[in-house]
Amino acid sequence: MFRKARRTIEMYEDYVNEGYILAAHRWKHTLTAYDKLPTWCKLELDRFIESKRKEGWADGTIISIRTCVTRFCLFLVSKGISAFATLTPDMIKQFNTQDKHQTPSGKNLGNRRVRQFLIYLEIRHVVQERLHFALPHCATGGQKIVEILSQEDRARIEAYCNRARSPLELRDAAILKIGMTTALRASDIISLKMSNIDWKNKLIRVVQNKTKAEHVHPMEVGTGNAIFRYLRDGRYKRTDSDYIFIASHAPFGPVRTKVCSDAMRRAGTSVTDFHRLRRTCATDMLSAGATFIETAELLGHSDTHNIHKYTVLDKKRMSLCPLSLVETDLMIEGRYNYE
């Protein structure tokens, strides 16, 4: 009730100031960390972000860059710095020491974003050259263990989709069904439009946000039914939006990727990493006998270089790989206290 009252007041304020009501207007109610930056920081950061937009970087990456550089700028402000020109290697090292992350890879990502910003400032002769070398690399490359949904989480998702009745639940069910059966990324799912669904041929056509490549996914009957139920019974009717998935409340505009992880949370899964649905779908396909090429095509990959990591979860076929020590003539007797 409070939110509705606040929105009504804000719409009235728009009418008083602008002479009309813009229903799609979204209002900010809290200041972000970026909003707290002084002008000298914002000026260079905005120029840097704009350069990245012109280079064609994805919106998600740009948000990550701005977040990391904002954290760096706030540190400088806390140390009394009032201009980038006064930066020193020692100051960069202090930032690296106090900037905490949960994982080395997260630390490395944050440092890489800040390092890009420092290089940008060096090119523009705002700071001294080679200053970015003061920010070290904190992690090396490695192979992550591929994690997929547990059988319990699969059952929870299936049960949630079957009992979906409210508009929000129907939207969740459609999103989860698409994720489980097509391996589409969250960014691609929320970008789906009416024209992307080929009902006659049971296909979903998308242009992947990450690769910008067009891809066609087969649409299972259960997935098509979930989308249809949402469009018929859950989606707000009086809207001109061509997006399939829209907000469940006014102004009924496009949604963000967060709705995908929220759908998993409402389904009661033990994790809310929506990308896990993509990995689960790929692993299931391999386990069912699909080739690397077929699985790569499902994922929208241009080659099979990244498919090998999904094979480690195929326990049945992996069990055929090991060789016994007897067959290799490698004996363990007399080693490490074994007799």
Coordinates of C-alpha atoms in Angstrom, one line a residue:
M1 CA 0.0 0.0 0.0
F2 CA 2.9 2.4 0.8
R3 CA 4.5 1.8 -2.6
K4 CA 1.2 2.5 -4.4
A5 CA 0.7 5.7 -2.4
R6 CA 4.3 6.8 -3.1
R7 CA 3.9 6.0 -6.8
T8 CA 0.7 8.0 -7.0
I9 CA 2.4 11.0 -5.4
E10 CA 5.3 10.8 -7.8
M11 CA 3.0 10.5 -10.8
Y12 CA 1.2 13.6 -9.6
E13 CA 4.5 15.4 -9.2
D14 CA 5.3 14.5 -12.8
Y15 CA 2.0 15.9 -13.9
V16 CA 2.6 19.2 -12.1
N17 CA 6.2 19.6 -13.4
E18 CA 5.8 18.2 -16.9
G19 CA 2.1 18.6 -17.7
Y20 CA 1.5 14.9 -18.4
I21 CA 1.9 11.5 -16.7
L22 CA 4.6 9.2 -18.0
A23 CA 3.4 5.7 -16.9
A24 CA 6.7 4.0 -17.7
H25 CA 8.7 6.4 -15.5
R26 CA 10.8 4.7 -12.8
W27 CA 11.8 6.8 -9.8
K28 CA 15.0 6.4 -7.8
H29 CA 14.5 6.4 -4.0
T30 CA 18.0 5.7 -2.8
L31 CA 21.4 7.0 -3.7
T32 CA 23.8 4.6 -5.2
A33 CA 27.6 4.5 -4.5
Y34 CA 28.1 6.1 -7.9
D35 CA 25.8 9.0 -6.9
K36 CA 28.0 9.8 -4.0
L37 CA 31.1 10.3 -6.1
P38 CA 32.5 13.9 -6.4
T39 CA 32.4 15.6 -9.8
W40 CA 36.1 15.1 -10.6
C41 CA 35.6 11.3 -10.3
K42 CA 32.3 11.2 -12.2
L43 CA 33.7 13.2 -15.1
E44 CA 36.5 10.8 -15.9
L45 CA 34.4 7.7 -15.1
D46 CA 31.6 8.8 -17.4
R47 CA 34.0 9.4 -20.2
F48 CA 35.6 5.9 -19.6
I49 CA 32.2 4.2 -19.6
E50 CA 31.1 6.0 -22.7
S51 CA 34.3 4.8 -24.5
K52 CA 33.4 1.2 -23.5
R53 CA 29.9 1.7 -24.9
K54 CA 31.3 2.8 -28.2
E55 CA 33.5 -0.3 -28.3
G56 CA 30.4 -2.4 -28.1
W57 CA 30.8 -3.9 -24.6
A58 CA 27.7 -5.6 -23.1
D59 CA 25.6 -3.7 -20.6
G60 CA 26.3 -6.3 -17.9
T61 CA 30.1 -5.8 -18.4
I62 CA 29.7 -2.0 -18.3
I63 CA 27.8 -2.2 -15.0
S64 CA 30.6 -4.4 -13.6
I65 CA 33.2 -1.9 -14.7
R66 CA 31.4 1.1 -13.2
T67 CA 30.9 -0.8 -9.9
C68 CA 34.6 -1.7 -9.6
V69 CA 35.9 1.7 -10.6
T70 CA 33.3 3.4 -8.3
R71 CA 34.7 1.4 -5.4
F72 CA 38.2 2.5 -6.4
C73 CA 37.2 6.1 -6.5
L74 CA 35.4 6.0 -3.1
F75 CA 38.7 4.7 -1.6
L76 CA 40.6 7.6 -3.1
V77 CA 38.1 10.0 -1.7
S78 CA 38.3 8.4 1.8
K79 CA 42.1 9.0 1.6
G80 CA 41.7 12.7 0.9
I81 CA 42.6 12.5 -2.8
S82 CA 41.0 15.3 -4.8
A83 CA 42.4 14.7 -8.3
F84 CA 43.6 11.6 -10.2
A85 CA 46.9 13.5 -11.1
T86 CA 48.1 13.0 -7.5
L87 CA 47.8 9.2 -7.6
T88 CA 51.0 7.3 -6.7
P89 CA 51.9 3.6 -6.9
D90 CA 51.8 3.3 -3.1
M91 CA 48.2 4.6 -3.1
I92 CA 47.3 1.9 -5.7
K93 CA 48.9 -0.8 -3.5
Q94 CA 46.9 0.4 -0.5
F95 CA 43.7 0.1 -2.4
N96 CA 44.6 -3.5 -3.5
T97 CA 45.4 -4.5 0.1
Q98 CA 42.1 -3.2 1.6
D99 CA 39.8 -4.2 -1.3
K100 CA 38.3 -7.5 -0.2
H101 CA 36.7 -10.2 -2.3
Q102 CA 35.3 -13.7 -1.5
T103 CA 37.5 -15.4 -4.1
P104 CA 40.8 -14.8 -5.9
S105 CA 39.0 -14.8 -9.2
G106 CA 36.7 -12.1 -8.0
K107 CA 39.6 -10.1 -6.8
N108 CA 41.3 -10.5 -10.1
L109 CA 38.2 -9.3 -12.0
G110 CA 37.9 -6.2 -9.8
N111 CA 41.6 -5.4 -10.3
R112 CA 41.3 -5.9 -14.1
R113 CA 38.4 -3.4 -14.3
V114 CA 40.4 -0.8 -12.3
R115 CA 43.5 -1.5 -14.3
Q116 CA 41.6 -0.7 -17.5
F117 CA 40.5 2.6 -16.0
L118 CA 44.1 3.5 -15.0
I119 CA 45.3 2.6 -18.5
Y120 CA 42.6 4.9 -19.9
L121 CA 43.8 7.7 -17.7
E122 CA 47.4 7.1 -18.7
I123 CA 46.5 7.4 -22.4
R124 CA 44.8 10.7 -21.7
H125 CA 47.9 11.8 -19.7
V126 CA 45.8 12.3 -16.6
V127 CA 48.0 10.1 -14.4
Q128 CA 51.7 9.1 -14.8
E129 CA 52.5 6.4 -17.2
R130 CA 52.8 2.7 -16.2
L131 CA 50.9 3.4 -13.0
H132 CA 48.6 0.4 -13.7
F133 CA 51.5 -2.0 -13.1
A134 CA 51.1 -1.2 -9.3
L135 CA 47.8 -3.2 -9.4
P136 CA 48.8 -6.9 -9.4
H137 CA 47.1 -10.0 -10.9
C138 CA 45.6 -12.0 -8.1
A139 CA 44.6 -15.3 -9.7
T140 CA 45.7 -17.6 -12.5
G141 CA 43.5 -19.4 -15.0
G142 CA 42.1 -22.7 -14.0
Q143 CA 39.3 -25.2 -14.6
K144 CA 36.2 -24.9 -12.5
I145 CA 34.1 -27.8 -11.4
V146 CA 30.8 -27.8 -13.4
E147 CA 27.9 -27.7 -11.0
I148 CA 24.4 -28.8 -12.1
L149 CA 21.0 -29.0 -10.3
S150 CA 20.5 -31.8 -7.8
Q151 CA 17.7 -34.3 -8.3
E152 CA 15.9 -32.6 -5.3
D153 CA 16.1 -29.2 -7.0
R154 CA 14.8 -30.6 -10.3
A155 CA 11.9 -32.1 -8.4
R156 CA 11.2 -28.7 -6.7
I157 CA 11.2 -26.9 -10.0
E158 CA 8.9 -29.4 -11.6
A159 CA 6.5 -29.3 -8.7
Y160 CA 6.5 -25.5 -8.6
C161 CA 5.7 -25.3 -12.4
N162 CA 2.9 -27.8 -12.1
R163 CA 1.1 -25.9 -9.3
A164 CA 1.7 -22.4 -10.7
R165 CA -1.5 -20.4 -10.7
S166 CA -0.9 -16.7 -9.9
P167 CA 0.5 -14.4 -12.6
L168 CA 3.9 -14.3 -10.9
E169 CA 4.0 -18.1 -10.6
L170 CA 3.0 -18.5 -14.3
R171 CA 5.8 -16.2 -15.3
D172 CA 8.3 -18.1 -13.1
A173 CA 7.1 -21.4 -14.6
A174 CA 7.6 -20.3 -18.2
I175 CA 11.1 -18.9 -17.4
L176 CA 12.2 -22.1 -15.6
K177 CA 10.8 -24.3 -18.3
I178 CA 12.7 -22.4 -21.0
G179 CA 15.9 -22.5 -18.9
M180 CA 15.6 -26.3 -18.2
T181 CA 14.9 -27.3 -21.8
T182 CA 16.7 -24.9 -24.1
A183 CA 19.8 -23.9 -22.1
L184 CA 19.2 -20.2 -22.9
R185 CA 21.0 -17.7 -20.8
A186 CA 18.9 -15.5 -18.5
S187 CA 19.7 -12.4 -20.6
D188 CA 18.4 -14.1 -23.7
I189 CA 15.2 -15.3 -21.9
I190 CA 14.2 -11.9 -20.7
S191 CA 14.9 -10.5 -24.2
L192 CA 12.4 -12.8 -25.9
K193 CA 9.7 -11.1 -27.9
M194 CA 6.5 -12.5 -29.4
S195 CA 8.2 -12.7 -32.8
N196 CA 10.8 -15.1 -31.4
I197 CA 8.3 -17.9 -30.9
D198 CA 7.5 -20.0 -33.9
W199 CA 4.4 -21.8 -32.6
K200 CA 3.7 -23.8 -35.8
N201 CA 7.2 -25.3 -36.0
K202 CA 7.7 -25.4 -32.2
L203 CA 10.9 -23.3 -32.3
I204 CA 12.4 -20.4 -30.3
R205 CA 14.6 -18.1 -32.4
V206 CA 16.9 -15.7 -30.6
V207 CA 19.9 -13.5 -31.3
Q208 CA 22.2 -14.2 -28.3
N209 CA 23.1 -11.1 -26.3
K210 CA 26.5 -12.4 -25.6
T211 CA 27.6 -13.5 -29.1
K212 CA 25.2 -11.5 -31.2
A213 CA 24.7 -14.8 -33.2
E214 CA 21.3 -16.0 -34.3
H215 CA 20.3 -19.3 -32.9
V216 CA 17.2 -21.6 -33.1
H217 CA 16.1 -23.9 -30.2
P218 CA 13.5 -26.6 -30.4
M219 CA 10.6 -25.9 -28.1
E220 CA 9.3 -28.9 -26.1
V221 CA 5.5 -29.2 -25.6
G222 CA 5.7 -28.6 -21.9
T223 CA 7.8 -25.5 -22.4
G224 CA 5.4 -24.2 -25.1
N225 CA 2.4 -24.9 -22.8
A226 CA 4.1 -23.0 -19.9
I227 CA 4.7 -20.0 -22.2
F228 CA 1.1 -20.1 -23.5
R229 CA -0.4 -20.3 -20.0
Y230 CA 1.6 -17.3 -18.9
L231 CA 0.6 -15.3 -22.0
R232 CA -3.1 -16.3 -21.5
D233 CA -3.5 -16.1 -17.8
G234 CA -0.6 -14.3 -16.2
R235 CA 0.7 -11.5 -18.5
Y236 CA -0.9 -8.1 -18.2
K237 CA -3.1 -7.6 -21.3
R238 CA -3.2 -3.9 -21.7
T239 CA 0.3 -3.2 -22.7
D240 CA 2.0 -2.4 -26.0
S241 CA 5.2 -4.2 -25.0
D242 CA 6.4 -6.8 -27.4
Y243 CA 8.5 -8.6 -24.8
I244 CA 7.1 -11.9 -23.6
F245 CA 8.2 -11.4 -20.0
I246 CA 7.1 -8.1 -18.4
A247 CA 6.9 -6.8 -14.9
S248 CA 4.0 -8.1 -12.7
H249 CA 3.2 -4.5 -11.6
A250 CA 3.0 -1.0 -13.1
P251 CA 4.5 0.2 -15.4
F252 CA 4.6 -3.3 -16.8
G253 CA 7.8 -2.8 -18.7
P254 CA 10.7 -5.2 -19.5
V255 CA 12.2 -7.2 -16.7
R256 CA 15.8 -7.7 -15.6
T257 CA 17.8 -10.9 -15.4
K258 CA 17.2 -11.0 -11.6
V259 CA 13.7 -12.3 -12.2
C260 CA 15.3 -15.6 -13.4
S261 CA 17.1 -16.2 -10.1
D262 CA 14.1 -15.0 -8.2
A263 CA 12.0 -17.7 -10.0
M264 CA 14.5 -20.3 -8.7
R265 CA 14.2 -18.9 -5.2
R266 CA 10.4 -19.0 -5.2
A267 CA 10.6 -22.6 -6.5
G268 CA 12.5 -23.5 -3.4
T269 CA 15.8 -24.6 -4.9
S270 CA 18.9 -24.8 -2.8
V271 CA 20.7 -22.5 -5.2
T272 CA 19.6 -19.4 -7.2
D273 CA 22.3 -19.5 -9.9
F274 CA 20.2 -19.6 -13.0
H275 CA 23.2 -20.4 -15.2
R276 CA 23.1 -23.8 -13.5
L277 CA 20.0 -24.7 -15.6
R278 CA 22.0 -24.1 -18.7
R279 CA 24.8 -26.5 -17.5
T280 CA 22.2 -29.0 -16.4
C281 CA 20.5 -29.0 -19.8
A282 CA 23.9 -29.5 -21.6
T283 CA 25.0 -32.3 -19.3
D284 CA 21.7 -34.1 -19.7
M285 CA 22.0 -33.9 -23.4
L286 CA 25.5 -35.4 -23.3
S287 CA 24.3 -38.1 -21.0
A288 CA 21.5 -39.0 -23.4
G289 CA 24.1 -39.7 -26.1
A290 CA 24.3 -36.4 -27.9
T291 CA 27.7 -35.6 -29.6
F292 CA 29.9 -32.7 -28.7
I293 CA 28.9 -30.9 -31.9
E294 CA 25.1 -31.3 -31.1
T295 CA 25.6 -30.0 -27.6
A296 CA 27.7 -27.1 -28.8
E297 CA 24.9 -26.2 -31.2
L298 CA 22.3 -26.3 -28.3
L299 CA 24.4 -24.0 -26.3
G300 CA 25.0 -21.6 -29.2
H301 CA 28.8 -22.1 -29.1
S302 CA 30.7 -21.7 -32.4
D303 CA 32.9 -24.7 -31.6
T304 CA 33.3 -27.6 -29.1
H305 CA 36.3 -26.2 -27.1
N306 CA 34.2 -25.5 -24.0
I307 CA 32.0 -28.6 -24.1
H308 CA 34.6 -31.0 -22.6
K309 CA 33.9 -29.7 -19.1
Y310 CA 30.4 -31.0 -19.2
T311 CA 31.6 -34.6 -19.8
V312 CA 33.0 -34.9 -16.2
L313 CA 29.5 -35.1 -14.9
D314 CA 28.6 -38.1 -17.1
K315 CA 29.4 -40.7 -14.4
K316 CA 28.3 -43.6 -16.5
R317 CA 30.7 -42.9 -19.4
M318 CA 33.5 -41.6 -17.1
S319 CA 33.4 -44.9 -15.3
L320 CA 34.6 -46.5 -18.5
C321 CA 37.8 -44.4 -18.6
P322 CA 40.0 -45.5 -15.7
L323 CA 42.5 -48.2 -16.1
S324 CA 43.5 -50.6 -13.4
L325 CA 47.1 -50.5 -12.1
V326 CA 47.5 -54.2 -13.1
E327 CA 46.8 -53.3 -16.7
T328 CA 49.4 -50.6 -16.7
D329 CA 52.1 -52.6 -14.8
L330 CA 52.2 -49.9 -12.1
M331 CA 52.3 -51.5 -8.7
I332 CA 51.8 -49.8 -5.4
E333 CA 53.6 -52.3 -3.2
G334 CA 56.3 -50.9 -1.1
R335 CA 55.3 -47.3 -1.6
Y336 CA 53.8 -44.9 1.1
N337 CA 53.9 -47.6 3.8
Y338 CA 51.7 -50.0 1.8
E339 CA 52.7 -53.6 1.7

